[in-house]
Coordinates of C-alpha atoms (C1' of nucleotides) in Angstrom, one line a residue:
Chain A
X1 CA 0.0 0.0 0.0
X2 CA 1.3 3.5 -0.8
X3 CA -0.3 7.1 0.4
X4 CA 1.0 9.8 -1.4
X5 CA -0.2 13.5 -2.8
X6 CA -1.4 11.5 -6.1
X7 CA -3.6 9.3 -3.9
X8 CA -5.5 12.0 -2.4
X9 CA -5.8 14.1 -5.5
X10 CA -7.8 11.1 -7.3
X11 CA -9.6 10.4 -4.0
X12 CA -10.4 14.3 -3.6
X13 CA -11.3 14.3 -7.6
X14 CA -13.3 11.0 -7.1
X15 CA -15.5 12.5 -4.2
X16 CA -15.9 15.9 -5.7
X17 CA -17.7 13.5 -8.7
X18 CA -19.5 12.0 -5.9
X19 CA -20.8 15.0 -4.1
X20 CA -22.4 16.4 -7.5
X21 CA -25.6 15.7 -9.2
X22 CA -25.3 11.7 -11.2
X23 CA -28.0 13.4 -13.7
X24 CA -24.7 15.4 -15.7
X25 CA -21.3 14.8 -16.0
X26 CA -18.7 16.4 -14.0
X27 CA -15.7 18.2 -16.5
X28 CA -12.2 17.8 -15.4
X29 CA -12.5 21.8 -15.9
X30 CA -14.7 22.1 -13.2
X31 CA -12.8 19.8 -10.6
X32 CA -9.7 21.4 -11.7
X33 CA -10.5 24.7 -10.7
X34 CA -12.9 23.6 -8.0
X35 CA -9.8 21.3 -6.0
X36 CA -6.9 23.5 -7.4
X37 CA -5.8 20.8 -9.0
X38 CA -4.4 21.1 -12.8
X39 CA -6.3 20.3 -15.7
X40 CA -3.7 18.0 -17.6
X41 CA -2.6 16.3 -14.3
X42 CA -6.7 15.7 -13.9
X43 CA -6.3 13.9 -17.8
X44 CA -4.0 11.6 -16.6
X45 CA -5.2 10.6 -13.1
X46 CA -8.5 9.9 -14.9
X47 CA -6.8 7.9 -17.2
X48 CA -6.2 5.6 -14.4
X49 CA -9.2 5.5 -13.2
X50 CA -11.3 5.1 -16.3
X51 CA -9.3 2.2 -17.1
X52 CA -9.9 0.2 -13.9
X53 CA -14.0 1.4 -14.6
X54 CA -14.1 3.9 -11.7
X55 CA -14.6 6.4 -13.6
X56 CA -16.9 7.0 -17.5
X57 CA -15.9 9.5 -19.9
X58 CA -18.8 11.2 -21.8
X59 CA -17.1 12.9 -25.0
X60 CA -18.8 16.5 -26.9
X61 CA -20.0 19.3 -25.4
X62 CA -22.3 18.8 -22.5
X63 CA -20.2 15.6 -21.5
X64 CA -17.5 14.9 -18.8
X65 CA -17.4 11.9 -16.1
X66 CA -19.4 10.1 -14.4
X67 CA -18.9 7.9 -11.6
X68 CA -18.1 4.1 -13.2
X69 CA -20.6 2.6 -10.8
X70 CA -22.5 3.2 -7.4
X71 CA -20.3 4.9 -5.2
X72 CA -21.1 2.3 -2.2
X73 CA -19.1 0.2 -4.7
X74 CA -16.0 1.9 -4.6
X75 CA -13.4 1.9 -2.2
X76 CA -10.7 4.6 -1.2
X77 CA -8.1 1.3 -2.0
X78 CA -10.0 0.9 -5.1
X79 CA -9.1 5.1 -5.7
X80 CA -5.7 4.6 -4.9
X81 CA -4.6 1.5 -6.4
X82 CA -5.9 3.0 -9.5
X83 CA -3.1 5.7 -10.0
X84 CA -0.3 4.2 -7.4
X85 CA 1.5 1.5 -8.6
X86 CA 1.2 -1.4 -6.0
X87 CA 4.8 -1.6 -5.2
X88 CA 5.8 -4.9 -3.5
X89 CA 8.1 -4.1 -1.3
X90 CA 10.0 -7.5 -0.5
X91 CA 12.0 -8.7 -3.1
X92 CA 13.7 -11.3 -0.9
X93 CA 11.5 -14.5 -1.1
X94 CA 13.8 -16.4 0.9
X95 CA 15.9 -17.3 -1.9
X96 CA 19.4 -15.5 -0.8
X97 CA 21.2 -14.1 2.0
X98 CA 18.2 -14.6 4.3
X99 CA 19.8 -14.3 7.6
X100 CA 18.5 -16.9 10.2
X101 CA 15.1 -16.4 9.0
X102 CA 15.3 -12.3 10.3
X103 CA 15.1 -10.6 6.7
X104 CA 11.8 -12.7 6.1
X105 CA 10.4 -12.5 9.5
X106 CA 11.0 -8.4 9.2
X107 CA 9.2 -8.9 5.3
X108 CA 6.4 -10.5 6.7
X109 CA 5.6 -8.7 9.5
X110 CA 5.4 -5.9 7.2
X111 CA 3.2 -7.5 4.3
X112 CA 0.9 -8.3 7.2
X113 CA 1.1 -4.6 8.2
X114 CA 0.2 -3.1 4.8
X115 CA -2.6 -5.9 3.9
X116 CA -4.2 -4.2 7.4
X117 CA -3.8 -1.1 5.8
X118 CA -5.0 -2.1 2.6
X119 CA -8.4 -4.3 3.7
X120 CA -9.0 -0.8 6.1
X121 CA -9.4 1.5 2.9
X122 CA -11.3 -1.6 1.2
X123 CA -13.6 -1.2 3.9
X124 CA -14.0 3.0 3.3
X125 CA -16.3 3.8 0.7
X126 CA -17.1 6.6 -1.3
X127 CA -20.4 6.7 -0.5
X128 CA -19.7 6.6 3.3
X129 CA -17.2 9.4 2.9
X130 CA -20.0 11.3 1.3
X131 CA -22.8 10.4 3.7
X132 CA -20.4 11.1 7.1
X133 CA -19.7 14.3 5.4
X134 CA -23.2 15.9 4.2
X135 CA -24.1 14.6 8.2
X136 CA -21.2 16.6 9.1
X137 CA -22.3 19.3 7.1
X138 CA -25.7 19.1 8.6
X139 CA -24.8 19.2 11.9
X140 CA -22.6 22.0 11.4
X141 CA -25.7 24.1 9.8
X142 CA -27.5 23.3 12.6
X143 CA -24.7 24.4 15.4
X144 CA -24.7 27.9 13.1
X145 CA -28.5 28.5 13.1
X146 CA -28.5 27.5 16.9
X147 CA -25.8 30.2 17.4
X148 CA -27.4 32.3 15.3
X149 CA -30.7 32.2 17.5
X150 CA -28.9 32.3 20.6
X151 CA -27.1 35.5 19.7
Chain B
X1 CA -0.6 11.2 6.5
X2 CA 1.7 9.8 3.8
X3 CA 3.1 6.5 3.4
X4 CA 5.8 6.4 1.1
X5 CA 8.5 3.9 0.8
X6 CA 10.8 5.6 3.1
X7 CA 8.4 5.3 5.6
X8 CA 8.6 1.5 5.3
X9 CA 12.3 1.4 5.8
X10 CA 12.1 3.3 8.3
X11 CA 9.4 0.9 10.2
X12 CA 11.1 -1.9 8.7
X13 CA 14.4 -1.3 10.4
X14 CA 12.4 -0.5 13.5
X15 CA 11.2 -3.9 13.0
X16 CA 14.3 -5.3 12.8
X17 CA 15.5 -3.6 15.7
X18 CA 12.7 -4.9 18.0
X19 CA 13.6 -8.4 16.9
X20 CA 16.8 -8.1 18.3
X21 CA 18.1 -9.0 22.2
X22 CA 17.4 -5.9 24.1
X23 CA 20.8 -6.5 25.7
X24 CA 23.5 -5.2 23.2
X25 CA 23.0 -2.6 20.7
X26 CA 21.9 -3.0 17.2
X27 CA 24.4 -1.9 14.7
X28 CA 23.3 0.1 11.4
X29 CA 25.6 -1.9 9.6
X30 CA 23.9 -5.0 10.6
X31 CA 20.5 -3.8 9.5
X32 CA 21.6 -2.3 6.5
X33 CA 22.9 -5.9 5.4
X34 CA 20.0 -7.6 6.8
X35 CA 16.9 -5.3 5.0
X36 CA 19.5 -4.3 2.3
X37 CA 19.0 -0.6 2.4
X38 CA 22.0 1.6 2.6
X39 CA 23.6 2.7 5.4
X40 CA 24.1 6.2 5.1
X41 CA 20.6 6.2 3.7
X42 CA 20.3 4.5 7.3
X43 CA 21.6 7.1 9.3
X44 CA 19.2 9.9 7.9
X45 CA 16.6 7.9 8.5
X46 CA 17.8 7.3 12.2
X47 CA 18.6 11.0 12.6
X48 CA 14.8 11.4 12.5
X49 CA 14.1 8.6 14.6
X50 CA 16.5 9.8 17.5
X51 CA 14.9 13.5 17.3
X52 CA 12.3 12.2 18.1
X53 CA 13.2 9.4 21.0
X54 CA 12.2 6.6 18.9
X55 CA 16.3 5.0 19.5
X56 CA 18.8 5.6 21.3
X57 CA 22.2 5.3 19.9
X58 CA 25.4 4.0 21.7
X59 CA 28.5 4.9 20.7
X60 CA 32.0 3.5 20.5
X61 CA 33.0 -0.6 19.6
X62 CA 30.2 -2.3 20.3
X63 CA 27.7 0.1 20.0
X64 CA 24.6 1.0 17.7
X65 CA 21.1 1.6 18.6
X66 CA 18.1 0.8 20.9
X67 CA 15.0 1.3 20.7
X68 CA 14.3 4.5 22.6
X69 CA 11.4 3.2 24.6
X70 CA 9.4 0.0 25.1
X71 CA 8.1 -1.4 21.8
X72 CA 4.7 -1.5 23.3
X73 CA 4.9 2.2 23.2
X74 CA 6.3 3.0 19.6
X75 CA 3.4 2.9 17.1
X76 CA 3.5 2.6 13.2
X77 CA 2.0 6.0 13.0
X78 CA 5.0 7.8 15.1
X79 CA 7.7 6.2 13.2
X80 CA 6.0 6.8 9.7
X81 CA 5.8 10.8 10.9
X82 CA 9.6 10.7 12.2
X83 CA 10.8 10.3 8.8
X84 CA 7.8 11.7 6.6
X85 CA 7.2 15.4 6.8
X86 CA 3.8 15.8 7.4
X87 CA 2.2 17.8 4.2
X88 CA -1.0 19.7 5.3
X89 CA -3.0 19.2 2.0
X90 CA -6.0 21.7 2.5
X91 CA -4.3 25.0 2.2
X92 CA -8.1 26.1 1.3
X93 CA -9.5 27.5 4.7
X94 CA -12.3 29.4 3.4
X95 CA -10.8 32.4 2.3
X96 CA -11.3 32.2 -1.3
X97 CA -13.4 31.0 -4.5
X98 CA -14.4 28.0 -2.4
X99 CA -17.2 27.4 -4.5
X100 CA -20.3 27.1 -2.3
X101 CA -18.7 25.0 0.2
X102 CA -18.2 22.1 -2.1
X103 CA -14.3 22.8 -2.1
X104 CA -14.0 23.1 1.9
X105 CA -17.0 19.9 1.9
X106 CA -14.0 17.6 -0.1
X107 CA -10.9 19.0 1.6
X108 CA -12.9 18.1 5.1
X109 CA -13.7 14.4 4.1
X110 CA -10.1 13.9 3.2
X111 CA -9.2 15.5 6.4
X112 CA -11.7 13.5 8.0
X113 CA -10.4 10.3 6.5
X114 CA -6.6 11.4 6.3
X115 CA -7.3 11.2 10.2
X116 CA -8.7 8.2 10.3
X117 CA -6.3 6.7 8.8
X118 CA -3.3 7.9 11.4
X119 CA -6.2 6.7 14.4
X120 CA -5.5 3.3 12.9
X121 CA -1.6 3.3 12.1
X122 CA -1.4 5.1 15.7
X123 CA -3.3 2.2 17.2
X124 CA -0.5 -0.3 16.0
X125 CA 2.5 -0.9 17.8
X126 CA 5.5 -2.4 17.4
X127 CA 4.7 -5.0 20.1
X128 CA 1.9 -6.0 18.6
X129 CA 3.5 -6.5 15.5
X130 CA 6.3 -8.4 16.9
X131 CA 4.0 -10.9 18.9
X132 CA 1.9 -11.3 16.1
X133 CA 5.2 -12.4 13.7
X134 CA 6.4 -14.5 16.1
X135 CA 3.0 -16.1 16.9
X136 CA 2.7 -17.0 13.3
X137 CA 6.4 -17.9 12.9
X138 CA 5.4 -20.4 15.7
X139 CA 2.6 -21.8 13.7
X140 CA 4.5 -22.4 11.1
X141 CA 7.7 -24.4 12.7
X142 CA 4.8 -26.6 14.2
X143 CA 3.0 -27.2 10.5
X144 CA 6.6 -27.9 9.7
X145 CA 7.0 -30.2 12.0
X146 CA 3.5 -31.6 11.6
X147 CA 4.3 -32.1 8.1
X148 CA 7.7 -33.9 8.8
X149 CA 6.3 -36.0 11.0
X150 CA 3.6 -37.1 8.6
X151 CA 5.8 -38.0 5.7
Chain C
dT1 C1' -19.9 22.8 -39.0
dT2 C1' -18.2 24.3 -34.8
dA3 C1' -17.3 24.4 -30.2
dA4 C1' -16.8 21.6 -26.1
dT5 C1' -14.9 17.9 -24.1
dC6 C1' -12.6 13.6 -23.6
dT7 C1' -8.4 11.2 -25.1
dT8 C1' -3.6 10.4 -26.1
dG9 C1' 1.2 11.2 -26.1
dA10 C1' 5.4 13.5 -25.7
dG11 C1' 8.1 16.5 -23.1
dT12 C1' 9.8 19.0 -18.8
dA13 C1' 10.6 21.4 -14.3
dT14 C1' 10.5 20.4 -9.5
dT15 C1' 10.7 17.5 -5.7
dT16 C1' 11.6 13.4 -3.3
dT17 C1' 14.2 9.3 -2.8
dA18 C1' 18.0 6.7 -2.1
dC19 C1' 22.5 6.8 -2.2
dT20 C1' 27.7 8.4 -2.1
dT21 C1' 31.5 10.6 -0.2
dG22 C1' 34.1 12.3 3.3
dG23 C1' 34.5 13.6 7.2
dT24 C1' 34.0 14.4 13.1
dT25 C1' 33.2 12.8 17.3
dA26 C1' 32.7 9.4 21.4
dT27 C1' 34.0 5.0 23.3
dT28 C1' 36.2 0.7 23.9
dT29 C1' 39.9 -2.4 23.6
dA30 C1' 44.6 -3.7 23.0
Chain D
dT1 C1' 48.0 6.0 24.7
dA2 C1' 46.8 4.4 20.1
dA3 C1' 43.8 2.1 17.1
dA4 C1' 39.6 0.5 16.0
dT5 C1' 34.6 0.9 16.0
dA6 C1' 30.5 2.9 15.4
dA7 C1' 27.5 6.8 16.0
dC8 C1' 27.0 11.3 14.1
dC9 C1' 27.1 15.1 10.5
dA10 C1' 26.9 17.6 6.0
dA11 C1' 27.1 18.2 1.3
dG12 C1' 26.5 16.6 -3.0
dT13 C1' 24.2 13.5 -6.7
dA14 C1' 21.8 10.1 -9.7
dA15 C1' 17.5 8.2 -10.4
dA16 C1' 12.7 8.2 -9.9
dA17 C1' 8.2 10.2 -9.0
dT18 C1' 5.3 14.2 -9.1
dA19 C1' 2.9 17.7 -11.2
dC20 C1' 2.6 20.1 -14.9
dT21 C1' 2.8 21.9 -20.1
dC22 C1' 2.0 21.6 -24.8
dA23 C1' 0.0 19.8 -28.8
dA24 C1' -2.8 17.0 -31.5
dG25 C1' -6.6 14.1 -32.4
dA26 C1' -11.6 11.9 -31.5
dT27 C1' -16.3 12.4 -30.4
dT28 C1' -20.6 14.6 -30.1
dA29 C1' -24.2 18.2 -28.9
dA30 C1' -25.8 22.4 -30.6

DNA sequence: TTAATCTTGAGTATTTTACTTGGTTATTTA
DNA sequence: TAAATAACCAAGTAAAATACTCAAGATTAA
């Protein structure tokens, strides 16, 4: 499992498509400028993810993306997996220089590690991102008007 | 939070470390041949982990490094932030062309799951890790041994 | 047809990674 | 005391990844 900057762009891309209306496509102009996020680098991140299905492209005017399927069916690992290449990590597979076992043990421990990682994204969806968020959001427009009528 | 591959060394090594006797130092030299990362690369990434009392180094013949406290008390999540700078990613706070919220509304569902996801690297620790290696290393001398015995 | 939009590919500046080199201390052992 | 050992330190560098630019199609709605 890897976590870098490209990761959360196409997660932060991927739930700005989520948090807009399914009825129209989303442009990669709009997210751009809506996440600060350039256009071209968008193109290619999208790439990614169209080709693993998370994401459909709608060509001509009018068009854009849509999400590739329900977003309860895709997964933050799904996201990231999608532009990160899955680097494995142990190249030792016990064939060399495997000192008493240690090198393997250390290899192991942190394959287990990472598969935590990975099945806890697998377990995040889009959709729960998006309904924690708008509850969030909610709950934070109720604090204001509760202010507002205390004041 | 960012998990990059020199944030895996850097657990790794720690890793390593743990596995060793508590007695007598760990040498760099001796991790660097046993994970096969370089040493001086090594000593950066223990310059980190000392700043922040992660190890403790001994010097002289026969030194090299401890861990700096119990490995019960060293989690995944402080080791990964000794080496990796930690890169705020929402430099949006409101002040401008947020667009009706949806902006902020993305940038705080990555915050909320950036968070989430430190919560569960910050609720593994290197003991746990360790115990749970060795547990499995266990199992698997005695299927060994089941299976020799069998044939 | 034309403009909007995806799609593709090639090229590039910047940053990070991982390493190299060449030291300096502190400590132990001979 | 001298030599060996290993942590410490700093500067530089090659390779890779990141993030972006530029340019040219392909597709489709209007």
């Amino acid at each position: 499992m890897r976590l870098s900057t490209k990761g959360r762009y196409a997660v932060t891309a991927m739930l700005d498509l989520s948090l807009h209306n399914a009825d129209n496509p989303v442009t990669l102009a709009d997210i751009s400028e809506n996440q600060g996020i350039s256009l071209s680098y968008l193109e290619q991140l999208f790439a990614c993810l169209r080709s693993k299905g998370l994401v459909k492209g709608v060509r001509g005017p009018g068009g854009g993306y849509f999400l590739g399927k329900p977003a309860a069916d895709i997964s933050i690992a799904n996201i990231i997996c999608a532009v990160d290449e899955w680097v494995e990590f142990t190249r030792c597979r016990g064939e060399q220089n495997c000192h008493a076992g240690q090198r393997c043990l250390t290899h192991s421990l942190w394959d287990d590690l990472s598969k935590q990682i990975f099945d806890f994204l697998g377990d995040i969806t889009l959709q729960e991102l998006v309904d924690k968020g708008e509850a969030k959001n909610c709950a934070d427009k109720h604090r204001l008007i509760k202010e507002k009528q205390a004041a």
